[in-house]
Structures are given as C-alpha cells and as structure tokens.
PDB file of C-alpha atoms in Angstrom:
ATOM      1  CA  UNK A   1      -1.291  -6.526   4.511  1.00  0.00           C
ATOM      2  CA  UNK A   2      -2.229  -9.536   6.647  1.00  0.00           C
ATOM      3  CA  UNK A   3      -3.054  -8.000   9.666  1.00  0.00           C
ATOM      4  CA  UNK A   4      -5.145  -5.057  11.251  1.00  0.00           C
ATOM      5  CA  UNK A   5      -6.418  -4.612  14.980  1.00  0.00           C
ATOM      6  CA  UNK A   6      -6.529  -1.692  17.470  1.00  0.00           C
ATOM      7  CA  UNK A   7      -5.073  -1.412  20.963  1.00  0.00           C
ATOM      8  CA  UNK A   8      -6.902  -1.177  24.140  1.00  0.00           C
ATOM      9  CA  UNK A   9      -5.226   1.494  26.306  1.00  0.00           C
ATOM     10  CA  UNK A  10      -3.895   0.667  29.673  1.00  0.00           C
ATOM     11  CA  UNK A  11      -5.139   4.393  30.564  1.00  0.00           C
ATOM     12  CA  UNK A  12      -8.538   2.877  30.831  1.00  0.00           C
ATOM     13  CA  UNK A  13      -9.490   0.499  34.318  1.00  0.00           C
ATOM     14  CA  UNK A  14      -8.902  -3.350  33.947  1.00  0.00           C
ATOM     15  CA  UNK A  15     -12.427  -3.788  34.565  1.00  0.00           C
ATOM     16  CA  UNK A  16     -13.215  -1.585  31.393  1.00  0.00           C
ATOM     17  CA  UNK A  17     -11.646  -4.722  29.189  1.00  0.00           C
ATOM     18  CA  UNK A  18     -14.449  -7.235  29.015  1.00  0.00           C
ATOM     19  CA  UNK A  19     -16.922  -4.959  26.953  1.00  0.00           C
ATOM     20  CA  UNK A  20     -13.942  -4.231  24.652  1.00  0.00           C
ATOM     21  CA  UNK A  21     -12.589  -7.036  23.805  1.00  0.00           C
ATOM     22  CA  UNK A  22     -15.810  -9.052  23.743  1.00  0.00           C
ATOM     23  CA  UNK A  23     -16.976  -6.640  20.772  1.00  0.00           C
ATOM     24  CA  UNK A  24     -13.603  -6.974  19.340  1.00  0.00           C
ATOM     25  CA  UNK A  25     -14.470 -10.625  19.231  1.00  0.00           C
ATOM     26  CA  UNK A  26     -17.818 -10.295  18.021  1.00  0.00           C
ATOM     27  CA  UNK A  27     -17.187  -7.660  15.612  1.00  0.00           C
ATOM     28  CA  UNK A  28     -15.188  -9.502  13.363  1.00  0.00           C
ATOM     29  CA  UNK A  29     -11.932  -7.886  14.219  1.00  0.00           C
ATOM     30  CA  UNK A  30      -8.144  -9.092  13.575  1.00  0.00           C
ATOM     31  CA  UNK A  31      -6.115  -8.283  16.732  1.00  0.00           C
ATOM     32  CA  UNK A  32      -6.726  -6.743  19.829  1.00  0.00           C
ATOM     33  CA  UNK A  33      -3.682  -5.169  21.576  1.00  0.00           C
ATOM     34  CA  UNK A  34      -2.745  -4.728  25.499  1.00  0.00           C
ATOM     35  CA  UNK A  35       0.016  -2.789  26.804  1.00  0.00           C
ATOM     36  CA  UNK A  36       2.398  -3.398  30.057  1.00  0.00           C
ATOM     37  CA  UNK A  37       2.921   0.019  30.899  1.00  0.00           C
ATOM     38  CA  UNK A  38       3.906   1.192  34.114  1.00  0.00           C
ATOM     39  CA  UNK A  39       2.514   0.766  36.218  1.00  0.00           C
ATOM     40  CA  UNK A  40      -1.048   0.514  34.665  1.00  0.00           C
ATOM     41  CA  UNK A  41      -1.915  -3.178  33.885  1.00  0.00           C
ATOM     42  CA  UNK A  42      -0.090  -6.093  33.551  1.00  0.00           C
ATOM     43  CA  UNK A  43       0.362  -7.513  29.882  1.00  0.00           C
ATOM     44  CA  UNK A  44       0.190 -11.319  30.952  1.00  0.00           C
ATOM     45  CA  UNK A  45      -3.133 -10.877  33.542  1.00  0.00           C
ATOM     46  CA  UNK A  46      -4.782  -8.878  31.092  1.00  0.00           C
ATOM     47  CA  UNK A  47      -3.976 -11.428  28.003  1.00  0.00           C
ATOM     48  CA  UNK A  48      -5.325 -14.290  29.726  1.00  0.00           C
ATOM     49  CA  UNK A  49      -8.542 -12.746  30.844  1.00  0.00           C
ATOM     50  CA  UNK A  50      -8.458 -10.891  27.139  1.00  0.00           C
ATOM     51  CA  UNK A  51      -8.044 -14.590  25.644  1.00  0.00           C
ATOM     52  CA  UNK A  52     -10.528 -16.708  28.109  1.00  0.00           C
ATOM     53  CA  UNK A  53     -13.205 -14.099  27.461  1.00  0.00           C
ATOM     54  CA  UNK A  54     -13.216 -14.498  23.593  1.00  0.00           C
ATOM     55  CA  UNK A  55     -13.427 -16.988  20.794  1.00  0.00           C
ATOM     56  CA  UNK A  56     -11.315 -15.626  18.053  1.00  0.00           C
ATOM     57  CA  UNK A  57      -9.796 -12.454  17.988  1.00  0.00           C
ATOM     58  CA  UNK A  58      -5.822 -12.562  18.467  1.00  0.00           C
ATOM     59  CA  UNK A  59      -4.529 -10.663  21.676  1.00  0.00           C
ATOM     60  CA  UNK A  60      -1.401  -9.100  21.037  1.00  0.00           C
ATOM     61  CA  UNK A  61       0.896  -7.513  24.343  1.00  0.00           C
ATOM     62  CA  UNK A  62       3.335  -4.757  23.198  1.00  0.00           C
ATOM     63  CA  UNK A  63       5.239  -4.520  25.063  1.00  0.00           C
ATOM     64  CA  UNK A  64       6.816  -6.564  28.270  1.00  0.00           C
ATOM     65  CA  UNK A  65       9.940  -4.600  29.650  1.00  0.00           C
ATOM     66  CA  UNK A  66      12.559  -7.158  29.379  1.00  0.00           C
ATOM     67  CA  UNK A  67      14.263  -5.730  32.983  1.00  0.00           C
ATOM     68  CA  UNK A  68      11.255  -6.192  34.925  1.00  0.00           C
ATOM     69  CA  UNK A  69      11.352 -10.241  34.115  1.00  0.00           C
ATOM     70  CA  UNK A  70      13.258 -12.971  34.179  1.00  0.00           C
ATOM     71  CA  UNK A  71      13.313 -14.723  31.216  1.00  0.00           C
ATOM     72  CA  UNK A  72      12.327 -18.477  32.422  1.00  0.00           C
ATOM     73  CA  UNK A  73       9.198 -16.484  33.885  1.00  0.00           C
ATOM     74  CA  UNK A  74       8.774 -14.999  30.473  1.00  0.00           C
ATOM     75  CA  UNK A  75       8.761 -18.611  29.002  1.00  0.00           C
ATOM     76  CA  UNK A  76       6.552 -19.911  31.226  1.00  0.00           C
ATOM     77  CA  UNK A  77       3.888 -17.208  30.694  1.00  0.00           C
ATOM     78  CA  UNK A  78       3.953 -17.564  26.824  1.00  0.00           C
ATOM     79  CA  UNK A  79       4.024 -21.011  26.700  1.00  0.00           C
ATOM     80  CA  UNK A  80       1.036 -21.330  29.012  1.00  0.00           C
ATOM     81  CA  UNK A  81      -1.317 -18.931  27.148  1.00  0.00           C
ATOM     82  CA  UNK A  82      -0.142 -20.415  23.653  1.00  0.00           C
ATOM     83  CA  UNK A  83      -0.988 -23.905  24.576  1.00  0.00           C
ATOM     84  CA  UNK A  84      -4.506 -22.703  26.018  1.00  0.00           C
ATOM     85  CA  UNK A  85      -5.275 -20.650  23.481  1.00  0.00           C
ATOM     86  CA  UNK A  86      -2.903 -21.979  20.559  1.00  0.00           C
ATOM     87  CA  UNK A  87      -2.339 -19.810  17.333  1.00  0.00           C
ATOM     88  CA  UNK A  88      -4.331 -16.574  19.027  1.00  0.00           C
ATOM     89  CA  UNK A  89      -1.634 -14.794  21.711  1.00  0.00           C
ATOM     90  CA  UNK A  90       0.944 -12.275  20.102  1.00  0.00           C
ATOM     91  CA  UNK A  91       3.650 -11.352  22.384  1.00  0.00           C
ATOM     92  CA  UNK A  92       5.911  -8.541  22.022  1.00  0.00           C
ATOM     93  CA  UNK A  93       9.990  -7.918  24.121  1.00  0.00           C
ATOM     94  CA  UNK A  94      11.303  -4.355  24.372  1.00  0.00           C
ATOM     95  CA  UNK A  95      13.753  -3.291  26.241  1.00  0.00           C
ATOM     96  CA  UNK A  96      11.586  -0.965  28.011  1.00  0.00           C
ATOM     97  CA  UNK A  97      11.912   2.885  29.320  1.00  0.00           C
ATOM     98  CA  UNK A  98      14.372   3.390  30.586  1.00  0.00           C
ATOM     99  CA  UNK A  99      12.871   6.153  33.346  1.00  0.00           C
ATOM    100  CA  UNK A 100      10.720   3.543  34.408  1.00  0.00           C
ATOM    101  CA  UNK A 101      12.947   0.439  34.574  1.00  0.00           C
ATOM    102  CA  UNK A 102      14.876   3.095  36.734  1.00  0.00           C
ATOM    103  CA  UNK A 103      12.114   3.780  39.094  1.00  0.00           C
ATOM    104  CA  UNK A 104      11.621  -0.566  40.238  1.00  0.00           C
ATOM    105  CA  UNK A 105      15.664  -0.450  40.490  1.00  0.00           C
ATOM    106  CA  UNK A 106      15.707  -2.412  36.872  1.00  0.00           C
ATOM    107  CA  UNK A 107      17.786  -0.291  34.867  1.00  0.00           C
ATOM    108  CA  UNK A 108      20.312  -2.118  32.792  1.00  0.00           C
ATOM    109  CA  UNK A 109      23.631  -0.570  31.444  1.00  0.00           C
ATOM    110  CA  UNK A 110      23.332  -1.590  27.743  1.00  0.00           C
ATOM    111  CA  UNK A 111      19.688  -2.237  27.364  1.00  0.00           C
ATOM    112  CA  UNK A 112      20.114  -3.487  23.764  1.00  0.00           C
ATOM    113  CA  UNK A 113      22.644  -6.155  25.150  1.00  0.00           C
ATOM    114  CA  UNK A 114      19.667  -7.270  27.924  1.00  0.00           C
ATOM    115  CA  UNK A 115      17.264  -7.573  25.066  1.00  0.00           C
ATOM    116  CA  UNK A 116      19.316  -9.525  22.855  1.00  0.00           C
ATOM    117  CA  UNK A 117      20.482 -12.101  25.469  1.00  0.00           C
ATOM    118  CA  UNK A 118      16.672 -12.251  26.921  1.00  0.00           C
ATOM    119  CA  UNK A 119      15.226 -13.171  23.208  1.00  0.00           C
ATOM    120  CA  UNK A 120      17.664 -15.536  22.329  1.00  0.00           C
ATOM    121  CA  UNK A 121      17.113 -17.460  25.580  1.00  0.00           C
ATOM    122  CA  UNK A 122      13.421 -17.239  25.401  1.00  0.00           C
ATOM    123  CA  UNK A 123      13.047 -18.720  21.580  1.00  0.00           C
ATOM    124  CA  UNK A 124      15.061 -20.867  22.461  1.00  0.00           C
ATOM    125  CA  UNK A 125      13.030 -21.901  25.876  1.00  0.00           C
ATOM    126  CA  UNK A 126      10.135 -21.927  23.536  1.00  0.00           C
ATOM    127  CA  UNK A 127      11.687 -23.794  20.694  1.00  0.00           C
ATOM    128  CA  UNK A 128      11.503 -26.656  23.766  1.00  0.00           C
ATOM    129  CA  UNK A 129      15.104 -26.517  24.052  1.00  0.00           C
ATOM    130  CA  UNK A 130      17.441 -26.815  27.470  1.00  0.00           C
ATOM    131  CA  UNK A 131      18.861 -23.544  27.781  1.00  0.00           C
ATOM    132  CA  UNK A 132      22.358 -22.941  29.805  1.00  0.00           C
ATOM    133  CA  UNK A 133      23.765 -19.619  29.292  1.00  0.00           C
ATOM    134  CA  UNK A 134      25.814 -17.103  31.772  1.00  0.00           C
ATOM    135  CA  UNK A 135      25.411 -13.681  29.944  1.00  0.00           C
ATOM    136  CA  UNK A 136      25.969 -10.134  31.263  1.00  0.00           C
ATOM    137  CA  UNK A 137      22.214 -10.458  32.008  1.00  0.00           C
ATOM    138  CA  UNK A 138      20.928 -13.786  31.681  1.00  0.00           C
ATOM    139  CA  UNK A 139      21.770 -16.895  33.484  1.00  0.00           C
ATOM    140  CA  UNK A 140      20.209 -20.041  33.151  1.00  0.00           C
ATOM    141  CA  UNK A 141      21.546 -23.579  34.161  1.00  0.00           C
ATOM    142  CA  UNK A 142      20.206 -26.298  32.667  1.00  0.00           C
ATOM    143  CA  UNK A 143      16.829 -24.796  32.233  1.00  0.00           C
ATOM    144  CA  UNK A 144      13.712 -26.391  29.797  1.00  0.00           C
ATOM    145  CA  UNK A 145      10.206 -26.349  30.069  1.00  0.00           C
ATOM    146  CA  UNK A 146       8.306 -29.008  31.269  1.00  0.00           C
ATOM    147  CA  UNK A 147       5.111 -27.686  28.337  1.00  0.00           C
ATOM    148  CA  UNK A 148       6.390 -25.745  25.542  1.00  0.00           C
ATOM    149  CA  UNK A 149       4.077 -24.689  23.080  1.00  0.00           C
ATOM    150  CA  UNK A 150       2.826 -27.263  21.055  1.00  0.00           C
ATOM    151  CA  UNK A 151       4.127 -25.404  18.053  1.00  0.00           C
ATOM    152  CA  UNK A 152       6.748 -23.026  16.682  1.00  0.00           C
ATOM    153  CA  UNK A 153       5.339 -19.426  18.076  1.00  0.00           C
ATOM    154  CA  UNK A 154       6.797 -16.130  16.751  1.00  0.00           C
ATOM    155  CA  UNK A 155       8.718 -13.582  19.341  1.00  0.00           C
ATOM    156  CA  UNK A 156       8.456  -9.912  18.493  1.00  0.00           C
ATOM    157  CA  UNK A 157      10.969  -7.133  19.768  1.00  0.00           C
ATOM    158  CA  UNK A 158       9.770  -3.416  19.959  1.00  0.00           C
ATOM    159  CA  UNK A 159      12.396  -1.378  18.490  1.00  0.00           C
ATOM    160  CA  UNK A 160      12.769   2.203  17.800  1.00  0.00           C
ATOM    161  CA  UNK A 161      16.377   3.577  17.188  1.00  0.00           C
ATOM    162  CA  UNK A 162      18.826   1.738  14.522  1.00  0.00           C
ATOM    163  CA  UNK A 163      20.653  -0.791  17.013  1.00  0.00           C
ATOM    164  CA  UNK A 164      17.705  -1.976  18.652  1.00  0.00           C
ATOM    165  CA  UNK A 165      16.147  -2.531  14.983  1.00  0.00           C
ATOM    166  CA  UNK A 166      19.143  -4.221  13.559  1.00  0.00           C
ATOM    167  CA  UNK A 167      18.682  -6.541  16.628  1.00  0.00           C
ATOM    168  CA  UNK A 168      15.028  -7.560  16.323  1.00  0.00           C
ATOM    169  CA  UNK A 169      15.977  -8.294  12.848  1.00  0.00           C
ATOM    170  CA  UNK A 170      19.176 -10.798  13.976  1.00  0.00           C
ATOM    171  CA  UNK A 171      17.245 -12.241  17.397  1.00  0.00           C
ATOM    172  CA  UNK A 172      13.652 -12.013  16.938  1.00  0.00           C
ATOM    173  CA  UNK A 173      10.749 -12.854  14.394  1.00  0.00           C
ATOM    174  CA  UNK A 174       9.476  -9.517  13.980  1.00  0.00           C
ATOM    175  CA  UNK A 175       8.960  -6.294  15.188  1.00  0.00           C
ATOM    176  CA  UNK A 176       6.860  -3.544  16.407  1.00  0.00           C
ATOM    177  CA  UNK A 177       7.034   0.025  15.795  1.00  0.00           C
ATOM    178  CA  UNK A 178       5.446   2.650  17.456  1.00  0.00           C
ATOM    179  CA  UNK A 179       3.178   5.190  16.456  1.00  0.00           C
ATOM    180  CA  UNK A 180       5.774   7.705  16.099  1.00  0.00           C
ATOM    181  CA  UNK A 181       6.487   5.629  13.338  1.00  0.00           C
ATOM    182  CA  UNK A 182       5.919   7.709   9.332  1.00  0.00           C
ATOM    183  CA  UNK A 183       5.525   5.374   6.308  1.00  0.00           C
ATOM    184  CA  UNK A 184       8.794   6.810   5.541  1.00  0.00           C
ATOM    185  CA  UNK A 185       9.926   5.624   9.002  1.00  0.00           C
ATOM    186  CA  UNK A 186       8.539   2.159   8.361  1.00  0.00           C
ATOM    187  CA  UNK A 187      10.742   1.666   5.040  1.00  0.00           C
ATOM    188  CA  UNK A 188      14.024   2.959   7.193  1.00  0.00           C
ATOM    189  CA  UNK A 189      13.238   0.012   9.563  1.00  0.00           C
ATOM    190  CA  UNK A 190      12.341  -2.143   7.510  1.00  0.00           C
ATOM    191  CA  UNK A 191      16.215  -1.923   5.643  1.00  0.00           C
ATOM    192  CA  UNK A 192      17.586  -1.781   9.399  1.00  0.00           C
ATOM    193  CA  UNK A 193      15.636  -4.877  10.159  1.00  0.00           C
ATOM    194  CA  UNK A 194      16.836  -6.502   7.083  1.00  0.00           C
ATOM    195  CA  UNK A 195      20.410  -5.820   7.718  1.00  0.00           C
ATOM    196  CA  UNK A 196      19.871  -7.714  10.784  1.00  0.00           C
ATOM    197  CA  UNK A 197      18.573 -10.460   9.220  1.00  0.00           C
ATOM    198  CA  UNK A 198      21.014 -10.228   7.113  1.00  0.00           C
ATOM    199  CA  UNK A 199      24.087 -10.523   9.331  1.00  0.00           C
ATOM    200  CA  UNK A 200      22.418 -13.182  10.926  1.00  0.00           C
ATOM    201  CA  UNK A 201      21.718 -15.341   7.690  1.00  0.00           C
ATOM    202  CA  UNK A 202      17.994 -15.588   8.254  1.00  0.00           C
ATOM    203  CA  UNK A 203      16.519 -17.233   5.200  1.00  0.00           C
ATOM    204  CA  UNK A 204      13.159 -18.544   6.692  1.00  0.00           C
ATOM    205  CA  UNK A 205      10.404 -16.880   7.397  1.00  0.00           C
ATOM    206  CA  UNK A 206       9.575 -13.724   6.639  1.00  0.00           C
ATOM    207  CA  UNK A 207       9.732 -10.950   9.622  1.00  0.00           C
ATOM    208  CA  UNK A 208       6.673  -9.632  10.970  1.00  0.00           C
ATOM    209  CA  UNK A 209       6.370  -5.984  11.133  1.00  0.00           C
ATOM    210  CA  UNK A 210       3.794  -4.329  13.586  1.00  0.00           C
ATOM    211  CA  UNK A 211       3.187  -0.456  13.306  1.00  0.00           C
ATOM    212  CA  UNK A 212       1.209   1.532  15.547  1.00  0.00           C
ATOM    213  CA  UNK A 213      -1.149   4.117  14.277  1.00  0.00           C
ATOM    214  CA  UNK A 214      -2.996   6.884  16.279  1.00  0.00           C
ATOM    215  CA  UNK A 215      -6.435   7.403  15.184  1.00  0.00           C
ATOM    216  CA  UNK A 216      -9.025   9.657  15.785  1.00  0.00           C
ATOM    217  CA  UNK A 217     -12.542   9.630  14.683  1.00  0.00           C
ATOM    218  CA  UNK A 218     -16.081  11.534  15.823  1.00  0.00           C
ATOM    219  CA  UNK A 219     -16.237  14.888  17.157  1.00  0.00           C
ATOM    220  CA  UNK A 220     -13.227  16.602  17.540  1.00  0.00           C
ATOM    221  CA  UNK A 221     -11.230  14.044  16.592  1.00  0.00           C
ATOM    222  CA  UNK A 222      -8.430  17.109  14.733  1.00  0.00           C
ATOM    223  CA  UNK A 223      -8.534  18.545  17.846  1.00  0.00           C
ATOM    224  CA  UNK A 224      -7.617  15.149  19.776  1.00  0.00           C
ATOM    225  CA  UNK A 225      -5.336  13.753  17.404  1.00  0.00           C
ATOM    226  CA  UNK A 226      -3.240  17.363  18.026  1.00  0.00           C
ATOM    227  CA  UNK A 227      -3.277  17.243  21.652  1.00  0.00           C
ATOM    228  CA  UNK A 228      -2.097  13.563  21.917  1.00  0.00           C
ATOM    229  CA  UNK A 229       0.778  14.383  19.368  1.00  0.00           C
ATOM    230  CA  UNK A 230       1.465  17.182  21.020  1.00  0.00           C
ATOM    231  CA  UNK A 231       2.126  15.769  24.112  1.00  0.00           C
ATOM    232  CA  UNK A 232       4.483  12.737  22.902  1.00  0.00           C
ATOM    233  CA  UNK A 233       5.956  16.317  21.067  1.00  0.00           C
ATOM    234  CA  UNK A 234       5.640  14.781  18.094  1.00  0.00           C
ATOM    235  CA  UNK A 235       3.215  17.609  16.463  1.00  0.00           C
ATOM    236  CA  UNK A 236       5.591  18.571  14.349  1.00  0.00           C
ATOM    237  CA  UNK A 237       6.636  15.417  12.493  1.00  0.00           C
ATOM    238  CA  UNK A 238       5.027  14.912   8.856  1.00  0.00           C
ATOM    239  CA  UNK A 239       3.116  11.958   8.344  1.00  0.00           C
ATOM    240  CA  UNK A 240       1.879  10.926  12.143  1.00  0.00           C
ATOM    241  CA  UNK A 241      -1.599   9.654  12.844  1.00  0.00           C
ATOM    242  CA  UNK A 242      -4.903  10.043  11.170  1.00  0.00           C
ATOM    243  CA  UNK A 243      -7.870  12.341  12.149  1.00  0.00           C
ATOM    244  CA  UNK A 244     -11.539  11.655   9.930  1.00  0.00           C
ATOM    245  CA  UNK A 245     -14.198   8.847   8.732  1.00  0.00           C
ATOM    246  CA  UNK A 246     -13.577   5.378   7.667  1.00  0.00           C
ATOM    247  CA  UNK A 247     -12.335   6.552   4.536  1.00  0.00           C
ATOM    248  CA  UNK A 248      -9.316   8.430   5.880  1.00  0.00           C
ATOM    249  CA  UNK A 249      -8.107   6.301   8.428  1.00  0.00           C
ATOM    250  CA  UNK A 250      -8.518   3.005   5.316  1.00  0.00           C
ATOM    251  CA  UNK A 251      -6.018   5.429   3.748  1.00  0.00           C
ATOM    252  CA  UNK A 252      -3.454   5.964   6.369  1.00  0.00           C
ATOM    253  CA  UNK A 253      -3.248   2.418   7.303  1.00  0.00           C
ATOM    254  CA  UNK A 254      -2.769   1.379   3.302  1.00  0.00           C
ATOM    255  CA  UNK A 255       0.050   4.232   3.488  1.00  0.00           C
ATOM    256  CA  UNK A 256       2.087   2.376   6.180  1.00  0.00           C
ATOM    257  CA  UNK A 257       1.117  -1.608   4.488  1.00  0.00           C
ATOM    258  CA  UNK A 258       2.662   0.014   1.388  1.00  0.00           C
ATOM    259  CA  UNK A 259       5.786   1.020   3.062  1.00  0.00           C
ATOM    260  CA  UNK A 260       6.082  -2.418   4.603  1.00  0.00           C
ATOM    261  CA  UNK A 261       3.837  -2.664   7.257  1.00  0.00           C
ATOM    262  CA  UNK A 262       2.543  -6.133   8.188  1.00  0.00           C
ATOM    263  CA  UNK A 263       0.035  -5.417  10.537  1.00  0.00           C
ATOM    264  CA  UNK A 264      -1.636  -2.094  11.613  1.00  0.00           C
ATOM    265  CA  UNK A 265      -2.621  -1.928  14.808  1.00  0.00           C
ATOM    266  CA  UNK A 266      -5.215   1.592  15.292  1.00  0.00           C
ATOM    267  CA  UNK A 267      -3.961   3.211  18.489  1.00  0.00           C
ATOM    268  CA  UNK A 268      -6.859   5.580  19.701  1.00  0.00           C
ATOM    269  CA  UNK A 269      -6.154   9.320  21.118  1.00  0.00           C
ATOM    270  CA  UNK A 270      -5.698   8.677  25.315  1.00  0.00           C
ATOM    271  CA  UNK A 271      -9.108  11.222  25.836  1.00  0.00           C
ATOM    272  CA  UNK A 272     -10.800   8.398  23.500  1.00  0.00           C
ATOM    273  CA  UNK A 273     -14.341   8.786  24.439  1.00  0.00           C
ATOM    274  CA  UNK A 274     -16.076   5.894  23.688  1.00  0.00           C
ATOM    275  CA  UNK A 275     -13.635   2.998  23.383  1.00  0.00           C
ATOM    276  CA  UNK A 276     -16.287   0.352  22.879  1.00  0.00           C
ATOM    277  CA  UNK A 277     -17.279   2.823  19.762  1.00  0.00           C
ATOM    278  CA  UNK A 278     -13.405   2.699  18.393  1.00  0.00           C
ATOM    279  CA  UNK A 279     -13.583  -0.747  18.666  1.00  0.00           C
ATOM    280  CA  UNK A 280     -16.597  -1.172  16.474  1.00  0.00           C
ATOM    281  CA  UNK A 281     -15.498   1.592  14.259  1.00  0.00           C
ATOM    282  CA  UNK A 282     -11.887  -0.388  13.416  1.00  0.00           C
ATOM    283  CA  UNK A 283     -13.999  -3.662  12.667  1.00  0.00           C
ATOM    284  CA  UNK A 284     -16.973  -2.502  10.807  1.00  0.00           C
ATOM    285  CA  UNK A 285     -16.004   0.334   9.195  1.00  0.00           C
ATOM    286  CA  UNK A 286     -12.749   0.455   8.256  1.00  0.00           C
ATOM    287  CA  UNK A 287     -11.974  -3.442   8.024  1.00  0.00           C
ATOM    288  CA  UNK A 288     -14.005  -3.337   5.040  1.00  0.00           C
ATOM    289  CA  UNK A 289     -12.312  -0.779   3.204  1.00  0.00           C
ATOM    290  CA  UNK A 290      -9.178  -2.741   3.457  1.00  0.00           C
ATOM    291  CA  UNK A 291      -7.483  -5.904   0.455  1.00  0.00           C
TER     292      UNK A 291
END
C-alpha cells in the first residue's frame, strides 16, 4: 500500500478546516481528503486554502460532480492548484447524484456517457493539448490552456456500479471507491477496472485505486459506527467499516490494501466528536502500524 490519509467531512463548517488540516500536516500524515457535496463546501475553495495552509500533506477532492462544471473550468482549476502546489493536489470526477444534479437543473440522461466525454477532454486539456470535440455533452472549439501543469498529473473517476468502473478503468488513471466498498468489493472492481483497461489497451501506468473506510474510535465508537451504517442502510452488509484502537482499524485498512487497495483513505462516523483527535489518531497511531 502506498497511500493512507483520512477525509475531512464537509458536515463540519469551512472555518473548522485550518486546525485540521494544519495537524494533518504536522502530524506526519499521507493525504487529507475534501468532499464537494451538496451543497456543503466547495472541493476547489477548500483545496486551495487546504494546500496554501500546509507544507506537505497531499489534499485529495472526491468528488467534483461532473454536471455541475464545465470541463475547461475543470481544467483550469486543476491546472492552477497543480502548478502552485505541484505533486501535492489529488483530484477526483464522478458523475455525481443524481438527486442532487437534479435539484441545480444538472441532471444528465446517461451520466456514464457525461463522465466519459468530461475525462477524456480534461486529460487531455491537462496533457497541454488543444481540445475540439462536439459530444452529447461536451463541446469545445479549439480550446488549450494557456498553463498546464508543468507535469503529467493523474485524473481519478469515482465509480460504484460495473459500467461506471469499466469506464474509470478505459478514461481515467484511477479510481475511488466508496466506503460502501468490502475487501471483497474492492477485488470485484478491481477486475471491472481492469477490463477497462483492458479494452482500452492501457499498458502504462498502473491504476490508482482509492477506497474509503469508515472508522470509529473512542467512546462509543460501536455504537457510532452502527448508526452511520445504518443510515447509508448499509448495516447489514458484511465487511463495512471498523469500530476499536489503533490495532483494529491497522487491520481493516491492511484487509482492503490486500484486496487491491492503493490508498486508504479513514472516513470518520458524521457525529465524529473530536475531528482534530481523528486526525491525530490516523497519523500517530495507526500510520505506524502500517508496511
């Protein structure tokens, strides 16, 4: 496993982010992930500040709703905050949900096809390239930007059923999974992903994959872990989450890196009480525990 971090919930206030991701900085952390949800916080405001206020820790955004942006605007965004702050932003596409896309007048008929068409254009814009393209979705003419990144950058999708993971194997460079993800789950992605890649005769570099986990730790962190899965009604699926000390969550996370899991990213209970604690927790306690 290369990679472990935990996410910083957008059901906290913006103005709760500075202590966090400070101590994720200091404390020797990996990753440090945001979340555009709606209609919380948004994931490229909160990245910059996330990535001006620190030195070193990575800031990852899972995920921005492809239908709420156009993709030159995407482009722009990521190129900015990887040439400011090269080799430390992770940014994640998903086709968003669907209930909310439908809310801001943004839902697409084939969502999968609007994902696909919006990550090809944007590696592309990335890559440095001029873009022209008149898709179902996305229409560009003649479009390149003035500062891509100074370097190749990686695109993740967010995927969860088997079309949208055979795509962010063909179109993107990895992909994240949430944390109604199972190790078992994990291993049936990772062969849709690959299937992808495989109709799309990737032979480069190896795809990225991101998994969620939700943690709990303290008092009553059973009790929490229960309630959160309950209400995603997902308390009756085997394998979800991870309630205990250091010890146990080092365990769970090592369960999903062995079924091919990349990076494990600790997703605290939404009553979290002490966020700054988590934080600290992730870095100096179970870091440690992990190869």
């Amino acid at each position: 496993m290369t990679g472990f971090g935990a996410v910083f919930r957008p059901q906290l206030p913006p103005e709760r982010l500075r202590s966090v991701v400070r101590l994720a900085d200091a404390s020797g952390l990996d990753q440090l992930w945001l979340w555009e949800d709606c209609f919380r916080e948004g994931g490229i405001s909160t990245a910059a500040a996330a990535l001006a206020w620190t030195e070193r820790v990575r800031i990852g955004v899972g995920l921005l709703p492809v239908p709420l942006r156009n993709v030159a605007l995407t482009a722009m965004e990521a190129a900015s905050l990887h040439r400011m702050f090269p080799g430390r932003p992770v940014l994640a596409v998903g086709h968003g949900v669907q209930d909310w896309m439908g809310q801001v007048g943004a839902r697409a008929e084939s969502p999968v096809t609007l994902l696909r068409e919006h990550l090809t254009a944007l590696r592309a814009l990335l890559a440095g390239e001029q873009v022209t393209v008149d898709g179902r979705y996305v229409h560009l003419d003649g479009v390149a930007l003035d500062w891509p990144p100074a370097a190749a950058v990686p695109v993740l999708a967010g995927a969860t059923g088997p079309r949208s993971l055979r795509l962010t194997g063909e179109a993107a460079d990895g992909t994240v999974l949430t944390s109604a993800t199972s190790p078992d789950g994990v291993r049936a992605a990772r062969r849709l992903v690959d299937q992808g890649r495989e109709a799309a005769g990737w032979t480069g570099d190896p795809h990225e994959v991101v998994v969620y986990l939700l943690a709990a730790t303290g008092q009553d962190a059973a009790d929490r872990l229960r309630a959160d899965l309950a209400a995603e009604g997902l308390d009756q699926v085997p394998g979800l989450g991870v309630a205990g000390d250091a010890g146990a969550v080092a365990e769970a996370v090592l369960r999903l890196a062995e079924a091919g899991a990349d990076t494990v990213v600790l997703q605290p209970t939404g009553d979290e009480p002490d966020p700054e604690g988590f934080v600290r927790f992730a870095a100096e306690q179970v870091r440690p525990l992990l190869p």
